[in-house]
PDB file of C-alpha atoms in Angstrom:
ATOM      1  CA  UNK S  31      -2.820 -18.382  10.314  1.00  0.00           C
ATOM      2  CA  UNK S  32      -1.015 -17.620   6.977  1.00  0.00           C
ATOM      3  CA  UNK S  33      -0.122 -14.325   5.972  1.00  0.00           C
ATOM      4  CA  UNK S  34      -1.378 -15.005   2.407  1.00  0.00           C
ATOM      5  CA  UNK S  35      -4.414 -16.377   3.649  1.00  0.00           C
ATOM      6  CA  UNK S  36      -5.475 -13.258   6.040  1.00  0.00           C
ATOM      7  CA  UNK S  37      -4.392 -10.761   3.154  1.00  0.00           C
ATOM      8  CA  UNK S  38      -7.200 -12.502   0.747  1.00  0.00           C
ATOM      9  CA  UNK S  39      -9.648 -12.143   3.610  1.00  0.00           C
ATOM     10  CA  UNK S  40      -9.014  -8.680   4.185  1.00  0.00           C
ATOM     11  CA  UNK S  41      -8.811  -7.440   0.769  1.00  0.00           C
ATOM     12  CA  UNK S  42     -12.528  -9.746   0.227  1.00  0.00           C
ATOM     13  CA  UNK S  43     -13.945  -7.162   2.620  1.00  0.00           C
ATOM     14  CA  UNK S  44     -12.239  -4.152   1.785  1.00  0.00           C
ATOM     15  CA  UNK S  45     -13.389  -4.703  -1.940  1.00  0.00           C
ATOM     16  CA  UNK S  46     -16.748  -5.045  -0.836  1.00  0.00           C
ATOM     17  CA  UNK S  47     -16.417  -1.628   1.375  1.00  0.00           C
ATOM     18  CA  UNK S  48     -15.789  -3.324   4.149  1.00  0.00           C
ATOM     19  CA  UNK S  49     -13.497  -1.972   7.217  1.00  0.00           C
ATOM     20  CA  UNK S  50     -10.952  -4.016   8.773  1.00  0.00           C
ATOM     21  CA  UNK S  51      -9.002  -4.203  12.127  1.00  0.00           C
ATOM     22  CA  UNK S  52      -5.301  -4.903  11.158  1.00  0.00           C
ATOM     23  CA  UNK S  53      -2.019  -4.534  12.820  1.00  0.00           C
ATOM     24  CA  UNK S  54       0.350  -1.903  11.382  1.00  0.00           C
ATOM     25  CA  UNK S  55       4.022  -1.281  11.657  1.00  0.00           C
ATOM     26  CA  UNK S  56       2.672   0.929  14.751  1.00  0.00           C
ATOM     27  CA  UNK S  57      -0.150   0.010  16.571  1.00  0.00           C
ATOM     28  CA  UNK S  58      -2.883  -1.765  15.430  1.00  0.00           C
ATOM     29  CA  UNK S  59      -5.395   0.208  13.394  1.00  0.00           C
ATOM     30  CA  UNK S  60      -8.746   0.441  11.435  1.00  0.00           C
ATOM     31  CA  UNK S  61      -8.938   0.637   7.749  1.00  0.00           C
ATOM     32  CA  UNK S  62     -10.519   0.627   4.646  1.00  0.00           C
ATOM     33  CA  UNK S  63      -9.995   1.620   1.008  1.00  0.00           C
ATOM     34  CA  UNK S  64      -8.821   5.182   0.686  1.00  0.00           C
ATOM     35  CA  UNK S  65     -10.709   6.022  -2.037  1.00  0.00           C
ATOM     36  CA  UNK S  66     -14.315   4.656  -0.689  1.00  0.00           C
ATOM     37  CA  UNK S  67     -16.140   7.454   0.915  1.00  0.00           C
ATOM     38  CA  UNK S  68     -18.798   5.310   2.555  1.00  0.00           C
ATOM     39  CA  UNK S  69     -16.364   2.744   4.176  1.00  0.00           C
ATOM     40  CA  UNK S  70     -14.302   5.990   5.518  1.00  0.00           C
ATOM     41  CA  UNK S  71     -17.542   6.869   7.005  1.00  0.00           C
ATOM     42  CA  UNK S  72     -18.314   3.782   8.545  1.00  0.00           C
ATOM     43  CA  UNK S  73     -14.781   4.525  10.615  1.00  0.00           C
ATOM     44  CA  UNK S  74     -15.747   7.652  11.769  1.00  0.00           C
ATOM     45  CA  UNK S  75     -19.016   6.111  12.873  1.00  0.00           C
ATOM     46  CA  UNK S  76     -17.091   2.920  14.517  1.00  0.00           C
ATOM     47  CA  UNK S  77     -14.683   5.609  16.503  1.00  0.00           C
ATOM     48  CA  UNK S  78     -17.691   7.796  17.496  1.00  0.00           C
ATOM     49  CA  UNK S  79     -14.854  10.872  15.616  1.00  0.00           C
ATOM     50  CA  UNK S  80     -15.708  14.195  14.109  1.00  0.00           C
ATOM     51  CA  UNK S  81     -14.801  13.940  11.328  1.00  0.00           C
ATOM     52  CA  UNK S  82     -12.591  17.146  11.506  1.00  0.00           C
ATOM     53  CA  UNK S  83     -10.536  14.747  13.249  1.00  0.00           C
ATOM     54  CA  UNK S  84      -8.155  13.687   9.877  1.00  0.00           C
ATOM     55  CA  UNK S  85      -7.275  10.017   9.501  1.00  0.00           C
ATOM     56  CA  UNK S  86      -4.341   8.871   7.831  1.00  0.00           C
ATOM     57  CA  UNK S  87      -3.579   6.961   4.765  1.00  0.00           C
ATOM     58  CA  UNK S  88      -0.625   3.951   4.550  1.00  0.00           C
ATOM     59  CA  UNK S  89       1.234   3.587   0.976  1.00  0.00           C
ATOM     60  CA  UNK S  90       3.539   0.820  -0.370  1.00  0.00           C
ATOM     61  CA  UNK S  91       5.791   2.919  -2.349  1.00  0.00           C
ATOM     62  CA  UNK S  92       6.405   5.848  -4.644  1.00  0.00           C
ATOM     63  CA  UNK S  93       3.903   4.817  -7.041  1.00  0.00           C
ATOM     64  CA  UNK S  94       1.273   4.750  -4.931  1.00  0.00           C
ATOM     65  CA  UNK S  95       2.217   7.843  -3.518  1.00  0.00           C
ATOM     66  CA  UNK S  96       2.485   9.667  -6.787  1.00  0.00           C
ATOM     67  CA  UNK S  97      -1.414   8.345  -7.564  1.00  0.00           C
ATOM     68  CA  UNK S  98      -2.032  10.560  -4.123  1.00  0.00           C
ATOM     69  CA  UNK S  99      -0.397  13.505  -4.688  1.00  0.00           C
ATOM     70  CA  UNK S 100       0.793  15.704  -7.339  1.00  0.00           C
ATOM     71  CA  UNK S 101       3.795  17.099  -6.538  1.00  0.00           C
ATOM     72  CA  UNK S 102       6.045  15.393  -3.217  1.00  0.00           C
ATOM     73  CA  UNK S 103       8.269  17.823  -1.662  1.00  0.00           C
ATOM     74  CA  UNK S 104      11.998  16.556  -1.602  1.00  0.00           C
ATOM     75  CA  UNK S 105      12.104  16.903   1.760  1.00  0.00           C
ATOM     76  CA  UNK S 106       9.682  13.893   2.340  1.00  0.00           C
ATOM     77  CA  UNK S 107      12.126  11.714   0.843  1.00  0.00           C
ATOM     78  CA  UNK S 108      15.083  12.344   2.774  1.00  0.00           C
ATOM     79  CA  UNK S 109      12.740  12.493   6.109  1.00  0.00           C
ATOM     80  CA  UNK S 110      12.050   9.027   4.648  1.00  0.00           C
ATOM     81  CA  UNK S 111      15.592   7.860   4.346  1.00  0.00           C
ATOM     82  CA  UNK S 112      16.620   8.785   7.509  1.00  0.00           C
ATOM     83  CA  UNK S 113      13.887   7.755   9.635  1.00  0.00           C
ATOM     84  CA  UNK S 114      15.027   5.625  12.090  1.00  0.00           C
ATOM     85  CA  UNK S 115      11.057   4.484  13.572  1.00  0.00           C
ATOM     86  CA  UNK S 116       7.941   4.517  11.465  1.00  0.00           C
ATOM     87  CA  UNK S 117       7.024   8.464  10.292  1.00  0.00           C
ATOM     88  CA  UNK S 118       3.751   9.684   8.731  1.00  0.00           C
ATOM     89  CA  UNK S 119       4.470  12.411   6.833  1.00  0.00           C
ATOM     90  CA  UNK S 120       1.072  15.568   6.384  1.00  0.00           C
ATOM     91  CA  UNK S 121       1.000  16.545   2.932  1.00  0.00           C
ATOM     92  CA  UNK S 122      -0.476  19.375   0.746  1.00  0.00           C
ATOM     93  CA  UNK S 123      -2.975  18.988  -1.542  1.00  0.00           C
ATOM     94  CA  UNK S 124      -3.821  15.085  -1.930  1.00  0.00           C
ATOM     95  CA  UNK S 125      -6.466  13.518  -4.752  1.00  0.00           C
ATOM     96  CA  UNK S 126      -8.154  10.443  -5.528  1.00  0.00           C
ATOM     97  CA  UNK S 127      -9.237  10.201  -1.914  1.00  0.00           C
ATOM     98  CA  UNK S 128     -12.176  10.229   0.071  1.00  0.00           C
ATOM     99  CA  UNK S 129     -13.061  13.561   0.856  1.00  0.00           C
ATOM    100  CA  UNK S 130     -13.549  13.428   4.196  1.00  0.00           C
ATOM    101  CA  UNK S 131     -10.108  11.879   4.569  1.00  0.00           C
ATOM    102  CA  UNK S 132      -8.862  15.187   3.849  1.00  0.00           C
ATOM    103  CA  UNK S 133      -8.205  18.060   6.508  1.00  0.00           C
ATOM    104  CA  UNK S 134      -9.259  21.834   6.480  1.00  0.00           C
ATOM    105  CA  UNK S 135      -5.855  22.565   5.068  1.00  0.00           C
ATOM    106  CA  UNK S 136      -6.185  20.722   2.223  1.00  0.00           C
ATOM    107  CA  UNK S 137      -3.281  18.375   3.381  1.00  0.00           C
ATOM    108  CA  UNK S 138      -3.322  13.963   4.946  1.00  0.00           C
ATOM    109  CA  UNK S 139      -0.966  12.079   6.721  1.00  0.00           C
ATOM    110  CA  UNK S 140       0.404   9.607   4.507  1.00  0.00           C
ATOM    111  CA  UNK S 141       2.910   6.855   5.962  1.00  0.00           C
ATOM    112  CA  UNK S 142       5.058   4.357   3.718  1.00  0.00           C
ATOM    113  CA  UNK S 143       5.022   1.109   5.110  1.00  0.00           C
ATOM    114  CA  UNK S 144       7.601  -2.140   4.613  1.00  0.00           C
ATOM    115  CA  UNK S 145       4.983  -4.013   6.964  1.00  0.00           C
ATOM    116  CA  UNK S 146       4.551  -7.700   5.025  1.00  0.00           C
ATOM    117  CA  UNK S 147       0.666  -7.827   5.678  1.00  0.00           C
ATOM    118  CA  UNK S 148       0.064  -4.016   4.958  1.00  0.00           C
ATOM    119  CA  UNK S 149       2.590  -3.747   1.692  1.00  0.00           C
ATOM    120  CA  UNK S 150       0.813  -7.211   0.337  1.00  0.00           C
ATOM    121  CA  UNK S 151      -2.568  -6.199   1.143  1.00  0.00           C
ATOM    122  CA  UNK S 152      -1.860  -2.779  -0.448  1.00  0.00           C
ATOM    123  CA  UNK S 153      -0.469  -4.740  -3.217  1.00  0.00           C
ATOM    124  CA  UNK S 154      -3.936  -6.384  -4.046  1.00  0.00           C
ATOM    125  CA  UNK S 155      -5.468  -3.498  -3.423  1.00  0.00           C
ATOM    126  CA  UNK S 156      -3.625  -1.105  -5.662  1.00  0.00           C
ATOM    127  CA  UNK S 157      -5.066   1.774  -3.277  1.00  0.00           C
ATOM    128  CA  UNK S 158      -3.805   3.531  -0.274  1.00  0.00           C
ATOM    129  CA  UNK S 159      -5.404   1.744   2.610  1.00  0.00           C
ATOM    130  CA  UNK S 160      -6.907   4.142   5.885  1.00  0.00           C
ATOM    131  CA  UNK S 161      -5.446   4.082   9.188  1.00  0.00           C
ATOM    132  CA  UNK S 162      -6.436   5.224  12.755  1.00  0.00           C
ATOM    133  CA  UNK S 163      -5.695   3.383  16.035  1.00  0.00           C
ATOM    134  CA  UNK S 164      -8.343   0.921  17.057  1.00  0.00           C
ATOM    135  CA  UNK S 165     -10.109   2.867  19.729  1.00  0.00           C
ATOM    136  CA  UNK S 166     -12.788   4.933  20.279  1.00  0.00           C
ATOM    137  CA  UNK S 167     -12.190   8.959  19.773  1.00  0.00           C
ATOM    138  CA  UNK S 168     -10.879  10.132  23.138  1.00  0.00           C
ATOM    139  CA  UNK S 169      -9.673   6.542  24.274  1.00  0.00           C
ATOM    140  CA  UNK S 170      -6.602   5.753  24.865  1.00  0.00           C
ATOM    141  CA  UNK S 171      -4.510   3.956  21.954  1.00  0.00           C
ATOM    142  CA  UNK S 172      -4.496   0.330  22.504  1.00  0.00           C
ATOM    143  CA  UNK S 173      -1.195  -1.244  22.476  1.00  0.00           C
ATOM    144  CA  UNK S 174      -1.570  -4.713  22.392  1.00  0.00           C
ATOM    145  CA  UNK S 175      -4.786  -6.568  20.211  1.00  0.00           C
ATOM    146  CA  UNK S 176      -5.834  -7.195  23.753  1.00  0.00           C
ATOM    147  CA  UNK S 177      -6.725  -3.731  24.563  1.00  0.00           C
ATOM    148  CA  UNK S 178      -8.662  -2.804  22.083  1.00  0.00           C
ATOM    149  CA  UNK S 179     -12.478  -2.788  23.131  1.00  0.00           C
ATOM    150  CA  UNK S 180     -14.879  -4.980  22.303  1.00  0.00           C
ATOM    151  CA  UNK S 181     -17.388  -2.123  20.750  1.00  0.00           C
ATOM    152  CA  UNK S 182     -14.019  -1.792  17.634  1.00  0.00           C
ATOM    153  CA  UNK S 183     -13.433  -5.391  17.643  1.00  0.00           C
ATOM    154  CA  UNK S 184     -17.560  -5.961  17.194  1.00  0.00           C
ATOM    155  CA  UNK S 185     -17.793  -3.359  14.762  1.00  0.00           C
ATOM    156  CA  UNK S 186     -15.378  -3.793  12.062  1.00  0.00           C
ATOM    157  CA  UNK S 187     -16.391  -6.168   9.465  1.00  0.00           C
ATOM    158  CA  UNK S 188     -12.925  -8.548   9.386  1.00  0.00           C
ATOM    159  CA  UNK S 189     -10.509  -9.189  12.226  1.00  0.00           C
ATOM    160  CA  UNK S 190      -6.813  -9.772  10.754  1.00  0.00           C
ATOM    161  CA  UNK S 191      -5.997 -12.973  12.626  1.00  0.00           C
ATOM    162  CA  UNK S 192      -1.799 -11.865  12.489  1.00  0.00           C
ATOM    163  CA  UNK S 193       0.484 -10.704  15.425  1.00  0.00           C
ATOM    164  CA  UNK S 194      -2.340 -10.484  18.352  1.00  0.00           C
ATOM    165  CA  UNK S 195       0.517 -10.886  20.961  1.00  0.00           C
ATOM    166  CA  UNK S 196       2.315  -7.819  19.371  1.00  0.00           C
ATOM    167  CA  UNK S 197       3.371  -5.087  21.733  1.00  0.00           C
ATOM    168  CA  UNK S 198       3.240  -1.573  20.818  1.00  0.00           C
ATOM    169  CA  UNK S 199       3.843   1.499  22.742  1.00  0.00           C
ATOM    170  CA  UNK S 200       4.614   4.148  19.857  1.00  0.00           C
ATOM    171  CA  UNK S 201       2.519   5.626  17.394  1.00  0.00           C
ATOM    172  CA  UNK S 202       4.479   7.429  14.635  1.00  0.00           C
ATOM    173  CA  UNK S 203       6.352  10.267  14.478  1.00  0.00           C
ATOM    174  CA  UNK S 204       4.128  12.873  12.267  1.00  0.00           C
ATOM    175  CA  UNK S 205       5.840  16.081  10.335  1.00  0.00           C
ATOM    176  CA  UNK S 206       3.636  18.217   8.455  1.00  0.00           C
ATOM    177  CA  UNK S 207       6.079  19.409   5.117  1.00  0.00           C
ATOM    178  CA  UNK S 208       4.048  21.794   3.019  1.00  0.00           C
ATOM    179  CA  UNK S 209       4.812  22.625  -0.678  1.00  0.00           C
ATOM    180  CA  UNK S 210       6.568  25.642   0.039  1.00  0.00           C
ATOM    181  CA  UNK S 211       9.045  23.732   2.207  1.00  0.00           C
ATOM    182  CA  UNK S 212       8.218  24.353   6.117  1.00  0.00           C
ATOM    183  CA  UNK S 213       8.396  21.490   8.065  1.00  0.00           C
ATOM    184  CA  UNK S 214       6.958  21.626  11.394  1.00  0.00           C
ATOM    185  CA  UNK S 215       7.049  18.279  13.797  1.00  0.00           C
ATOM    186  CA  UNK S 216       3.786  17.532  15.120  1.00  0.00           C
ATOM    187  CA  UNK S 217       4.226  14.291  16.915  1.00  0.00           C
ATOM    188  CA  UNK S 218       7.498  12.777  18.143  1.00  0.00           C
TER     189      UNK S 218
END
């Protein structure tokens, strides 16, 4: 299937507030706009989550990132630089979000992404697009399309039809930076 082909697909149903299953540059995930409240609810719903259980957000680069957040601490950046595997970084105060995408703290995970189908589909989008492994809340993280369970793969409204012999072991690394500079590493 073309790459061009399953990004129009996917960005058909996310415009319409749809939720997609999708591989990442981690494991596979499901998503949605970022800024649609009622698709982010229809995720929680999907993973049977509380929704004090955060969610993160993917970005294509700084300019999405700066429509997400205010002020970036420099210390994201040069975590960025230097990361040698994928790294979701929890920031402080986020906007133009759904709500419920944010935690207690006032802070998301956001993770850049050089992933051809997520930067392109991002692209169309011009929106940060939701991300939380394909299973349900206290399952195990799939890593392969071939474990994920039929309820997520039944209830999302698009399937990406890329990469479903993809092996993945390793979610990201997450650091939470806040805006007074403490950095604490959540998830190698």
């Amino acid at each position: 299937m073309e790459i061009n082909t399953e990004i129009h697909n996917a960005f058909e149903v996310i415009k319409q507030g749809g939720i997609i299953l999708y591989p990442t540059d981690t494991v596979w995930g499901i998503g949605c706009d970022a800024s649609n409240s009622e698709a982010v609810q229809k995720i929680f719903a999907l993973k049977q989550r509380a929704e004090a259980k955060s969610m993160i957000c993917l970005v294509n680069g700084e300019r999405m990132l700066y429509s997400m957040f205010k002020d970036i601490p420099e210390t994201a950046w040069q975590i960025w630089d230097f990361a040698t595997k994928p790294t979701t970084l929890v920031l402080d105060q986020p906007k133009g979000i759904a709500p419920a995408l944010i935690a207690e703290d006032q802070s998301v995970g956001v993770r850049m992404v050089k992933e051809p189908f997520c930067y392109k589909l991002m692209e169309r989008m011009k929106k940060p697009l939701v991300s939380t492994s394909a299973n349900l809340s206290g399952q195990p993280t799939p890593k392969s399309f071939k474990e994920i369970s039929p309820e997520i793969i039944n209830g999302v409204d698009y399937v990406v039809n890329l990469h479903h012999e993809k092996m993945c072991d390793k979610p990201s690394t997450i650091i939470k930076l806040t805006l007074d500079s403490q950095v604490k590493v959540i998830r190698r």
